[in-house]
Structures are given as structure tokens and as C-alpha cells.
Amino acid sequence: MHDEPEFVEVLEKLRHSDFTYAHIETNFGHFSEVDAPARSDQIGSYFMTDPQVAHDLHWAGVDIASLANNHSFDYGVKGIASSIRHCDEAGIKHAGTGSDLEEAREPAYLETKNGRVALVSTSTGNKSHEWATHPKASLPGRPGVNALRARTRYVIGQEAARQLKEIGSQLGILREHHMNVEGSSGLLRNAEDGEFSLAMPNDQSTTGSNLFTPSDHFEVQTTADPRDKEGNLRSIAEAATMADLVLVAHHFSVSEGGRGDTAPGFVREFAHAAIDAGADVFIGHGWHKTLGIEIYNGKPIVYGLGNFFAQSEFVRRVPFDAYESWGHDVDRLTTLTPAAHPLHPGLTAGNLTWWSSAVLNFVFSGGKLAEIEMTPVELGREVSREAPLHRPVGSGDAPLTDGRPYIATGENAQAILERYQRLSADLGTELVIDGEVGRIRL
């Protein structure tokens, strides 16, 4: 029903290409066809979207989409299945989730008149019960996401290491290789000589979440889990054999501290390996921020797409878990509504990047990337740290944001493009601002 020229121009750009890719960070389904919420310890949104939106996205031009993300399992196995079913019915090819790991990890294929396209989709940051697994004997595989787990090491100075080990010893939670103590299952499974762990109460029956490495400096180091990395690279190699253009989508909701302007080490490691295995375009998302673009061996790595539609304020039903995690009085649950505030992260002023991004048009010639054209969009707020609202919805104390992409102009366009330009330059990529469009030429 929307016909504003600034919005229609976005749709025209989506429809103009041989094909259009999007990441879908929600679930499609009716509340009557899914499970109860499948997680309860995360402060965040619980996403379920009317299946008609899948048809709307395909009408708008979206042909192929990645589904693996930290919200894929919000409504359990039935939510995974309903999202797949409704994408199929809408005609959107998809990858990243499935009834077992083989299905979640396999490439999706899209036929176009200029060649065959493949997509491999993976996610980092999901809980262990959300990881898809293989079947074994009579045991079925677990439905879920194609996970790329990250291993984290905390590199600390020698004196700090001594003090931390002393604290851990006094608390009875220090774990080193030579120890044989109950409550340390798996904590040191990935440890190297000299490393130690602290058996925090919630980790004592898991593979753990901390490994400390004594050194001469302080640093957080992340690497991709070797088995997950190898499995995904096999899928990428398969796609490169079976298709003319290979996309790899990586959704990562974890970071090495705060979510800054540089992708963590395990993402850069996997991106380079994916290109080496045959990927033509690597697409990162998960921080809801635009990040820099790297050209690696002639292939583009987009580390952060940012948001394109930001409408989580309009989730129709919100479960108990969300109200509880945001501090609402759940003893008054029947009096609470989805209009309560706060209920969703990142949707306030003071967020420079939440309400903007760009349409990226990749131009290939002779099988090689020739140009990336970047058209900036804004989602209903000005592109500044204060993010003043200019397309409000509703009349509450905290008006909601329309959240649809409009072509950005003027200062908004310049702010979006200059951010991309600065962060891409840090990666050795020259982005030229041509009026209100950005261009990377090879």
C-alpha cells in the first residue's frame, strides 16, 4: 500500500538485479503452529512474523535468503519448520536451518538466466540446544541452525594470571591440566599447555566458556571451531562445483568485548577461508551495524550489512520470558502488552547505526567482480547519535519508528557513505563517494 517515491525507488533497486539476497532475522508462522518460546535467559526480542511478509519480500524482489541466526530457534523446532515452509510457499530459496545438520548446512540453489547461484548460511552465538546435529543409528538428528561455534581465549599478563589463579584456587574453581576435580567436565578440552580455566557454576557440566592464557599482554582471541569450519568449507566447495556464483552468509551475534567497528578474529578467519574454498561474496551480519568491506583475492567481504527493515517494535505477541528478562512485573502478566517499554534492544536514540544501511549492488563481468554500487537508506530516523525520529508510528510516550527503508539523501546519505568509506579504508579498500552513491571499483 506504500507508494512514497523514496520507498518505491528502494523496491525498484531490489527488483532490478538478476537476483536479490536478504538475511531474514525472524521466523515466519502463525502462533497456532509453533512451539512455546525455546529460550529464557536472553534479554532480547522473540520474533514471529505473519507469513504474508514472506510473500511481500518475494514481491519486493528477494529471491534467496539466509535463515541461520540467533533468533532462528525462538519458537523451537516448529518455528524452524514453519519458517522453512512459508519461505518455500513464497518462492524464496533459503539456507542455514533444517531438520538436521546436513540439511541446515547444505547450499541453497537459485536458477537465473545468467547462471546458477548458491548460498551457504551459518550462525555464531546460538545456545547449544539450537545447534543442528546429525542422526545416529535410531536417534534422529536435532533440527536447528548450521552453527559455526567460536572458541575464545583470554590472554592476560603474567601477574594478572598469577592473581587470577590464586583467586580461583581460594574459591575452589581453578582448573588446570594436572587436576582431577569433579565439576570440570570438558573445561580444558581445548586448552593448550599453561592455560587454565575457572569452573564457573553454570559451566561445570559443559565444555566451558573461559580459557586464560598467561602472556605479556592483554587480548581477547577468537577462532572458529575447526570441525564447524571444516564442515562449512565442504558445503562451500560443493556450491562452487555446482553453481556459477557462491554466496556465504555468516550471522554472528558475539564479539570480543563491545560491538565495535571491527569484526572479531574468528569472523575474519572464516571469511578468508570461505573465499579460498570457492565463495564469490561473503556477507556478514548480526551486530546491526554497518561495517567495512574488504576485497580479498578479488572477492568482496562485507563484514556488516546493518539493518534494512527494523520493525521489531511491532511484534504482535511477546512471551513471558521477554517481559521477565526486561524487568517487568510478570505477576501482572495479563495486564502487560507488547506496547510495554522496554522490550527490545537497540531501538532507542543514541544508536548511530541501527536505523540505516545501504542497498549493495554487485556487478560482475566475465565472472569477476567489477564494481560495488552502494545506495544508502534510512529507516525513519536521522543518521546521527541522537537519531531524532522523523517517521513516527503511534502516539505513546515513546513513539515507534516506521522502520522501512527510504533512499537516504543529504546529510543522512553522506553520514552512511562516509562511515562505509572510513571502515573500508581500514581494510585496504577504496570507496569513492559519487554524489549520494558509493562505489568500489576493481
Short mmCIF file of C-alpha atoms in Angstrom, two decimals:
data_model
loop_
_atom_site.label_atom_id
_atom_site.label_comp_id
_atom_site.label_asym_id
_atom_site.label_seq_id
_atom_site.Cartn_x
_atom_site.Cartn_y
_atom_site.Cartn_z
CA MET A 1 0.00 0.00 0.00
CA HIS A 2 3.03 2.29 0.26
CA ASP A 3 3.85 4.43 -2.76
CA GLU A 4 6.25 7.09 -1.47
CA PRO A 5 8.89 7.73 -4.16
CA GLU A 6 11.74 7.22 -1.64
CA PHE A 7 10.39 3.76 -0.81
CA VAL A 8 9.38 2.74 -4.34
CA GLU A 9 12.93 3.52 -5.51
CA VAL A 10 14.27 1.00 -2.99
CA LEU A 11 11.92 -1.66 -4.35
CA GLU A 12 12.98 -0.89 -7.90
CA LYS A 13 16.62 -1.44 -6.95
CA LEU A 14 15.80 -4.79 -5.35
CA ARG A 15 13.92 -5.91 -8.47
CA HIS A 16 16.44 -4.62 -11.00
CA SER A 17 19.19 -7.20 -10.36
CA ASP A 18 19.42 -10.71 -11.76
CA PHE A 19 18.69 -11.83 -8.20
CA THR A 20 18.44 -10.28 -4.74
CA TYR A 21 19.73 -11.69 -1.46
CA ALA A 22 18.50 -10.80 2.03
CA HIS A 23 19.06 -12.03 5.55
CA ILE A 24 15.85 -12.81 7.42
CA GLU A 25 16.24 -12.44 11.18
CA THR A 26 12.78 -13.53 12.21
CA ASN A 27 10.52 -16.57 11.98
CA PHE A 28 7.53 -16.89 9.68
CA GLY A 29 4.47 -18.55 11.12
CA HIS A 30 1.16 -18.33 12.90
CA PHE A 31 1.33 -18.55 16.68
CA SER A 32 -1.01 -21.55 16.49
CA GLU A 33 1.54 -23.61 14.54
CA VAL A 34 4.70 -23.18 16.65
CA ASP A 35 6.11 -24.30 19.99
CA ALA A 36 6.35 -22.28 23.17
CA PRO A 37 9.40 -19.99 23.29
CA ALA A 38 12.50 -22.16 23.34
CA ARG A 39 14.86 -19.94 25.35
CA SER A 40 14.55 -17.96 28.55
CA ASP A 41 17.86 -16.42 29.59
CA GLN A 42 18.48 -13.81 26.93
CA ILE A 43 17.49 -10.15 27.03
CA GLY A 44 16.22 -9.73 23.52
CA SER A 45 13.26 -9.94 21.19
CA TYR A 46 11.27 -13.06 20.34
CA PHE A 47 10.45 -12.92 16.65
CA MET A 48 7.38 -14.35 14.92
CA THR A 49 6.18 -12.69 11.73
CA ASP A 50 2.99 -13.08 9.72
CA PRO A 51 3.75 -15.49 6.83
CA GLN A 52 2.31 -12.94 4.40
CA VAL A 53 5.52 -10.94 4.92
CA ALA A 54 7.48 -13.75 3.24
CA HIS A 55 5.29 -13.25 0.17
CA ASP A 56 5.74 -9.48 0.47
CA LEU A 57 9.52 -9.86 0.48
CA HIS A 58 9.44 -12.03 -2.62
CA TRP A 59 7.10 -9.49 -4.29
CA ALA A 60 9.62 -6.78 -3.35
CA GLY A 61 12.38 -8.67 -5.16
CA VAL A 62 14.00 -11.01 -2.62
CA ASP A 63 14.91 -14.32 -4.30
CA ILE A 64 17.24 -16.05 -1.84
CA ALA A 65 17.75 -15.63 1.91
CA SER A 66 19.82 -16.84 4.83
CA LEU A 67 17.84 -18.08 7.85
CA ALA A 68 20.60 -19.03 10.33
CA ASN A 69 20.76 -16.55 13.22
CA ASN A 70 20.37 -16.27 16.98
CA HIS A 71 16.57 -15.94 16.64
CA SER A 72 16.06 -18.98 14.40
CA PHE A 73 15.08 -21.14 17.38
CA ASP A 74 12.94 -18.55 19.22
CA TYR A 75 9.89 -20.77 18.85
CA GLY A 76 11.57 -24.15 18.81
CA VAL A 77 11.54 -26.92 16.25
CA LYS A 78 8.09 -25.97 14.95
CA GLY A 79 9.29 -22.41 14.44
CA ILE A 80 12.21 -23.68 12.36
CA ALA A 81 9.83 -25.82 10.29
CA SER A 82 7.22 -23.10 9.80
CA SER A 83 9.82 -20.60 8.60
CA ILE A 84 11.12 -23.08 6.04
CA ARG A 85 7.60 -23.96 4.90
CA HIS A 86 6.49 -20.37 4.44
CA CYS A 87 9.68 -19.39 2.58
CA ASP A 88 9.06 -22.35 0.25
CA GLU A 89 5.46 -21.28 -0.30
CA ALA A 90 6.55 -17.71 -1.01
CA GLY A 91 9.19 -18.83 -3.53
CA ILE A 92 12.21 -17.68 -1.52
CA LYS A 93 15.19 -20.04 -1.68
CA HIS A 94 16.84 -20.38 1.73
CA ALA A 95 19.72 -21.92 3.65
CA GLY A 96 21.01 -22.19 7.21
CA THR A 97 18.34 -24.16 9.09
CA GLY A 98 16.94 -27.63 8.70
CA SER A 99 15.65 -30.86 10.20
CA ASP A 100 19.23 -31.97 10.88
CA LEU A 101 22.76 -30.66 10.38
CA GLU A 102 23.17 -31.97 6.84
CA GLU A 103 20.06 -30.12 5.71
CA ALA A 104 20.95 -26.95 7.64
CA ARG A 105 24.46 -26.91 6.22
CA GLU A 106 23.67 -27.72 2.58
CA PRO A 107 23.69 -24.94 -0.02
CA ALA A 108 20.52 -23.45 -1.42
CA TYR A 109 20.43 -23.08 -5.19
CA LEU A 110 18.70 -20.45 -7.31
CA GLU A 111 18.39 -20.60 -11.09
CA THR A 112 18.74 -17.32 -13.00
CA LYS A 113 19.02 -16.63 -16.70
CA ASN A 114 22.67 -15.63 -16.29
CA GLY A 115 23.75 -18.59 -14.17
CA ARG A 116 23.17 -20.70 -11.09
CA VAL A 117 23.54 -19.12 -7.64
CA ALA A 118 24.34 -20.95 -4.39
CA LEU A 119 24.06 -19.80 -0.77
CA VAL A 120 25.61 -21.28 2.39
CA SER A 121 24.34 -19.80 5.66
CA THR A 122 25.82 -20.22 9.14
CA SER A 123 25.45 -18.62 12.57
CA THR A 124 27.59 -17.96 15.65
CA GLY A 125 26.10 -17.18 19.06
CA ASN A 126 23.31 -19.72 19.42
CA LYS A 127 22.73 -21.80 22.53
CA SER A 128 23.79 -25.45 22.40
CA HIS A 129 20.22 -26.79 22.10
CA GLU A 130 19.79 -24.71 18.92
CA TRP A 131 22.65 -26.38 17.02
CA ALA A 132 21.51 -28.82 14.35
CA THR A 133 23.09 -32.28 14.63
CA HIS A 134 23.49 -35.43 12.56
CA PRO A 135 21.32 -38.53 13.13
CA LYS A 136 22.98 -41.61 14.66
CA ALA A 137 21.60 -45.14 14.49
CA SER A 138 17.94 -44.87 15.57
CA LEU A 139 18.43 -41.38 17.05
CA PRO A 140 17.22 -38.58 14.78
CA GLY A 141 19.31 -35.51 14.21
CA ARG A 142 18.31 -32.35 16.04
CA PRO A 143 16.60 -29.66 13.95
CA GLY A 144 18.24 -26.27 14.24
CA VAL A 145 20.82 -23.92 12.80
CA ASN A 146 24.04 -24.54 10.94
CA ALA A 147 26.41 -23.41 13.69
CA LEU A 148 29.90 -22.01 13.38
CA ARG A 149 30.97 -22.03 17.02
CA ALA A 150 33.71 -19.71 18.23
CA ARG A 151 36.49 -20.59 20.65
CA THR A 152 37.58 -17.79 22.94
CA ARG A 153 40.85 -17.28 24.80
CA TYR A 154 41.55 -14.51 27.29
CA VAL A 155 45.20 -13.55 27.02
CA ILE A 156 46.33 -11.84 30.23
CA GLY A 157 49.57 -10.60 31.75
CA GLN A 158 51.69 -12.92 33.92
CA GLU A 159 50.99 -11.10 37.19
CA ALA A 160 47.27 -10.93 36.45
CA ALA A 161 47.35 -14.66 35.65
CA ARG A 162 49.04 -15.39 38.99
CA GLN A 163 46.44 -13.37 40.87
CA LEU A 164 43.53 -14.91 38.98
CA LYS A 165 44.82 -18.41 39.64
CA GLU A 166 45.17 -17.57 43.32
CA ILE A 167 41.59 -16.27 43.42
CA GLY A 168 40.37 -19.34 41.58
CA SER A 169 42.23 -21.60 43.96
CA GLN A 170 40.80 -19.90 47.04
CA LEU A 171 37.28 -20.16 45.60
CA GLY A 172 37.85 -23.78 44.60
CA ILE A 173 37.06 -23.14 40.94
CA LEU A 174 40.58 -23.19 39.43
CA ARG A 175 41.04 -25.93 36.83
CA GLU A 176 44.45 -26.89 35.39
CA HIS A 177 45.63 -29.87 33.36
CA HIS A 178 47.06 -31.81 36.28
CA MET A 179 43.88 -31.57 38.35
CA ASN A 180 41.25 -34.29 38.57
CA VAL A 181 38.37 -32.47 40.23
CA GLU A 182 34.64 -33.03 39.97
CA GLY A 183 32.80 -30.24 38.19
CA SER A 184 35.43 -29.74 35.49
CA SER A 185 33.97 -31.83 32.69
CA GLY A 186 35.28 -30.56 29.40
CA LEU A 187 36.55 -27.22 30.67
CA LEU A 188 40.10 -27.89 29.49
CA ARG A 189 39.25 -29.95 26.44
CA ASN A 190 40.54 -27.25 24.09
CA ALA A 191 43.32 -25.98 26.36
CA GLU A 192 46.99 -25.78 25.45
CA ASP A 193 49.97 -26.08 27.80
CA GLY A 194 49.97 -23.44 30.51
CA GLU A 195 46.35 -22.41 30.04
CA PHE A 196 43.80 -22.64 32.82
CA SER A 197 40.08 -22.21 33.33
CA LEU A 198 37.69 -21.18 36.08
CA ALA A 199 34.87 -23.64 36.69
CA MET A 200 32.06 -21.11 36.99
CA PRO A 201 28.90 -22.70 38.40
CA ASN A 202 26.95 -22.61 35.13
CA ASP A 203 29.87 -24.10 33.17
CA GLN A 204 30.68 -27.10 35.32
CA SER A 205 28.78 -29.58 33.17
CA THR A 206 29.71 -28.04 29.83
CA THR A 207 32.77 -27.52 27.68
CA GLY A 208 33.22 -24.17 29.38
CA SER A 209 33.35 -20.58 28.28
CA ASN A 210 36.73 -19.37 29.51
CA LEU A 211 40.33 -20.24 28.82
CA PHE A 212 43.04 -17.98 30.21
CA THR A 213 46.45 -17.75 28.55
CA PRO A 214 49.31 -16.18 30.55
CA SER A 215 51.31 -13.84 28.33
CA ASP A 216 52.95 -10.40 28.23
CA HIS A 217 49.83 -8.51 27.11
CA PHE A 218 46.04 -8.47 27.32
CA GLU A 219 43.84 -9.56 24.45
CA VAL A 220 40.66 -11.47 23.64
CA GLN A 221 41.31 -14.01 20.89
CA THR A 222 38.63 -15.90 18.98
CA THR A 223 38.97 -18.71 16.46
CA ALA A 224 36.43 -20.75 14.54
CA ASP A 225 35.70 -24.24 15.83
CA PRO A 226 37.76 -26.47 13.49
CA ARG A 227 35.00 -29.05 12.92
CA ASP A 228 32.33 -26.47 12.17
CA LYS A 229 34.72 -24.59 9.93
CA GLU A 230 35.67 -27.74 8.01
CA GLY A 231 32.03 -28.76 7.55
CA ASN A 232 31.03 -25.35 6.23
CA LEU A 233 34.03 -25.24 3.89
CA ARG A 234 32.91 -28.58 2.44
CA SER A 235 29.50 -27.05 1.70
CA ILE A 236 31.16 -24.03 0.10
CA ALA A 237 33.34 -26.27 -2.06
CA GLU A 238 30.25 -28.22 -3.10
CA ALA A 239 28.49 -24.98 -4.00
CA ALA A 240 31.48 -23.78 -6.04
CA THR A 241 31.34 -27.02 -8.03
CA MET A 242 27.58 -26.91 -8.55
CA ALA A 243 26.95 -23.19 -9.14
CA ASP A 244 28.31 -20.19 -11.04
CA LEU A 245 28.17 -17.72 -8.14
CA VAL A 246 28.54 -18.63 -4.46
CA LEU A 247 27.34 -16.51 -1.54
CA VAL A 248 28.30 -17.25 2.07
CA ALA A 249 26.25 -15.63 4.83
CA HIS A 250 27.58 -15.51 8.39
CA HIS A 251 25.41 -14.20 11.21
CA PHE A 252 27.44 -13.50 14.34
CA SER A 253 25.90 -12.08 17.50
CA VAL A 254 29.05 -12.40 19.64
CA SER A 255 32.05 -10.11 19.87
CA GLU A 256 35.44 -9.81 21.55
CA GLY A 257 34.12 -7.28 24.07
CA GLY A 258 31.87 -4.45 22.93
CA ARG A 259 30.46 -4.46 19.42
CA GLY A 260 32.91 -2.05 17.86
CA ASP A 261 33.67 -1.26 14.23
CA THR A 262 35.92 -4.27 13.55
CA ALA A 263 34.74 -7.84 13.07
CA PRO A 264 36.18 -10.37 15.55
CA GLY A 265 39.05 -12.67 14.66
CA PHE A 266 37.01 -15.82 14.05
CA VAL A 267 34.85 -13.97 11.51
CA ARG A 268 37.84 -12.70 9.55
CA GLU A 269 39.41 -16.17 9.71
CA PHE A 270 36.26 -17.83 8.35
CA ALA A 271 35.67 -15.14 5.71
CA HIS A 272 39.12 -15.62 4.20
CA ALA A 273 38.79 -19.40 4.35
CA ALA A 274 35.38 -19.22 2.68
CA ILE A 275 36.79 -17.20 -0.22
CA ASP A 276 39.71 -19.62 -0.53
CA ALA A 277 37.21 -22.52 -0.66
CA GLY A 278 35.29 -21.00 -3.57
CA ALA A 279 32.95 -18.29 -2.26
CA ASP A 280 32.47 -15.28 -4.52
CA VAL A 281 30.79 -12.99 -1.96
CA PHE A 282 30.97 -13.17 1.85
CA ILE A 283 28.18 -11.40 3.73
CA GLY A 284 28.34 -10.75 7.48
CA HIS A 285 25.57 -9.53 9.78
CA GLY A 286 24.47 -9.84 13.39
CA TRP A 287 25.66 -6.67 15.13
CA HIS A 288 23.00 -4.48 13.48
CA LYS A 289 25.83 -2.21 12.37
CA THR A 290 27.33 -1.32 9.03
CA LEU A 291 30.97 -2.46 8.95
CA GLY A 292 33.76 -2.19 6.41
CA ILE A 293 34.16 -4.01 3.09
CA GLU A 294 37.36 -5.91 2.34
CA ILE A 295 38.45 -7.09 -1.10
CA TYR A 296 40.29 -10.38 -0.59
CA ASN A 297 41.78 -12.09 -3.64
CA GLY A 298 39.45 -10.03 -5.78
CA LYS A 299 36.34 -11.14 -3.84
CA PRO A 300 34.22 -8.89 -1.57
CA ILE A 301 33.82 -9.47 2.16
CA VAL A 302 31.02 -7.35 3.65
CA TYR A 303 31.52 -7.62 7.41
CA GLY A 304 28.31 -5.86 8.44
CA LEU A 305 25.16 -5.21 6.41
CA GLY A 306 23.34 -3.27 9.13
CA ASN A 307 19.54 -3.15 9.35
CA PHE A 308 17.29 -2.84 6.30
CA PHE A 309 13.83 -3.30 7.83
CA ALA A 310 13.81 -2.53 11.58
CA GLN A 311 10.32 -3.26 12.86
CA SER A 312 10.75 -5.43 15.94
CA GLU A 313 8.80 -2.88 17.97
CA PHE A 314 5.71 -4.20 16.20
CA VAL A 315 6.00 -7.86 17.27
CA ARG A 316 2.36 -8.82 17.82
CA ARG A 317 2.76 -11.17 20.80
CA VAL A 318 5.53 -11.13 23.39
CA PRO A 319 6.12 -14.17 25.64
CA PHE A 320 6.55 -14.32 29.40
CA ASP A 321 10.32 -14.70 29.03
CA ALA A 322 10.76 -11.32 27.33
CA TYR A 323 8.74 -9.43 29.94
CA GLU A 324 10.71 -11.14 32.71
CA SER A 325 14.14 -10.51 31.17
CA TRP A 326 13.36 -6.80 30.69
CA GLY A 327 12.34 -6.43 34.34
CA HIS A 328 8.58 -6.17 34.02
CA ASP A 329 6.37 -7.45 36.85
CA VAL A 330 5.35 -10.85 35.47
CA ASP A 331 2.91 -11.33 38.38
CA ARG A 332 0.86 -8.78 36.43
CA LEU A 333 1.40 -10.60 33.13
CA THR A 334 -2.20 -10.37 31.90
CA THR A 335 -2.02 -6.58 32.22
CA LEU A 336 1.20 -6.31 30.20
CA THR A 337 1.03 -5.75 26.45
CA PRO A 338 3.51 -5.64 23.52
CA ALA A 339 3.38 -1.84 23.84
CA ALA A 340 5.30 -2.04 27.14
CA HIS A 341 8.70 -0.37 27.15
CA PRO A 342 11.43 -1.54 27.13
CA LEU A 343 11.06 -4.87 25.34
CA HIS A 344 13.61 -4.77 22.51
CA PRO A 345 17.34 -3.97 22.40
CA GLY A 346 18.89 -1.18 20.39
CA LEU A 347 15.70 0.62 19.44
CA THR A 348 16.35 3.93 21.13
CA ALA A 349 18.09 7.15 20.24
CA GLY A 350 21.84 7.19 20.80
CA ASN A 351 22.48 4.41 18.28
CA LEU A 352 24.36 5.75 15.27
CA THR A 353 23.92 2.73 13.01
CA TRP A 354 20.68 0.93 13.94
CA TRP A 355 18.47 2.99 11.63
CA SER A 356 20.49 3.00 8.40
CA SER A 357 22.30 0.82 5.89
CA ALA A 358 22.59 0.55 2.10
CA VAL A 359 21.46 -1.45 -0.90
CA LEU A 360 24.62 -3.07 -2.26
CA ASN A 361 24.61 -3.84 -5.97
CA PHE A 362 27.40 -6.21 -7.06
CA VAL A 363 28.31 -6.01 -10.74
CA PHE A 364 30.18 -9.00 -12.19
CA SER A 365 31.80 -9.07 -15.61
CA GLY A 366 33.37 -12.18 -17.07
CA GLY A 367 32.90 -13.99 -13.76
CA LYS A 368 34.84 -11.35 -11.83
CA LEU A 369 33.68 -8.54 -9.59
CA ALA A 370 33.85 -5.22 -11.42
CA GLU A 371 32.05 -2.81 -9.09
CA ILE A 372 30.02 -2.49 -5.90
CA GLU A 373 27.43 0.28 -6.06
CA MET A 374 26.15 1.42 -2.68
CA THR A 375 22.83 3.27 -2.31
CA PRO A 376 22.31 4.46 1.30
CA VAL A 377 18.95 4.05 3.05
CA GLU A 378 17.50 5.36 6.31
CA LEU A 379 14.75 3.66 8.32
CA GLY A 380 12.80 6.53 9.82
CA ARG A 381 15.36 8.32 11.99
CA GLU A 382 18.13 10.72 11.15
CA VAL A 383 21.58 9.18 10.91
CA SER A 384 23.23 10.64 13.99
CA ARG A 385 23.97 9.53 17.51
CA GLU A 386 20.85 11.28 18.77
CA ALA A 387 18.80 9.62 15.98
CA PRO A 388 15.83 12.01 16.08
CA LEU A 389 12.63 10.38 14.83
CA HIS A 390 11.05 11.73 11.64
CA ARG A 391 8.69 8.89 10.61
CA PRO A 392 6.82 8.06 13.86
CA VAL A 393 4.10 5.47 14.37
CA GLY A 394 1.65 5.71 17.24
CA SER A 395 1.20 8.34 19.92
CA GLY A 396 2.67 6.82 23.06
CA ASP A 397 5.24 8.39 25.35
CA ALA A 398 7.91 6.68 23.23
CA PRO A 399 6.65 6.84 19.62
CA LEU A 400 7.64 3.87 17.48
CA THR A 401 9.68 4.06 14.28
CA ASP A 402 8.29 3.21 10.85
CA GLY A 403 11.39 1.12 10.13
CA ARG A 404 11.03 0.88 6.33
CA PRO A 405 13.98 1.74 4.09
CA TYR A 406 13.85 5.06 2.26
CA ILE A 407 16.55 6.29 -0.09
CA ALA A 408 18.79 8.48 2.08
CA THR A 409 19.65 11.96 0.92
CA GLY A 410 21.68 14.94 2.06
CA GLU A 411 23.46 14.66 5.40
CA ASN A 412 21.98 11.21 6.06
CA ALA A 413 23.41 9.82 2.82
CA GLN A 414 26.80 11.39 3.49
CA ALA A 415 26.95 10.01 7.04
CA ILE A 416 26.19 6.46 5.86
CA LEU A 417 28.65 6.57 2.98
CA GLU A 418 31.43 8.23 4.97
CA ARG A 419 31.18 5.51 7.62
CA TYR A 420 31.47 2.79 4.96
CA GLN A 421 34.33 4.73 3.35
CA ARG A 422 36.29 5.07 6.61
CA LEU A 423 35.83 1.47 7.75
CA SER A 424 36.57 0.05 4.30
CA ALA A 425 39.75 2.13 4.04
CA ASP A 426 40.93 0.47 7.26
CA LEU A 427 40.66 -2.82 5.33
CA GLY A 428 42.57 -1.50 2.33
CA THR A 429 39.50 -0.83 0.19
CA GLU A 430 38.92 2.47 -1.60
CA LEU A 431 35.31 3.59 -1.65
CA VAL A 432 34.57 6.67 -3.76
CA ILE A 433 31.56 8.82 -2.86
CA ASP A 434 29.87 9.83 -6.10
CA GLY A 435 27.17 12.32 -5.11
CA GLU A 436 24.80 10.28 -2.93
CA VAL A 437 26.07 6.87 -4.08
CA GLY A 438 29.20 4.98 -3.03
CA ARG A 439 31.32 2.99 -5.48
CA ILE A 440 34.07 0.41 -5.08
CA ARG A 441 35.70 -0.33 -8.43
CA LEU A 442 38.13 -3.12 -9.17
#
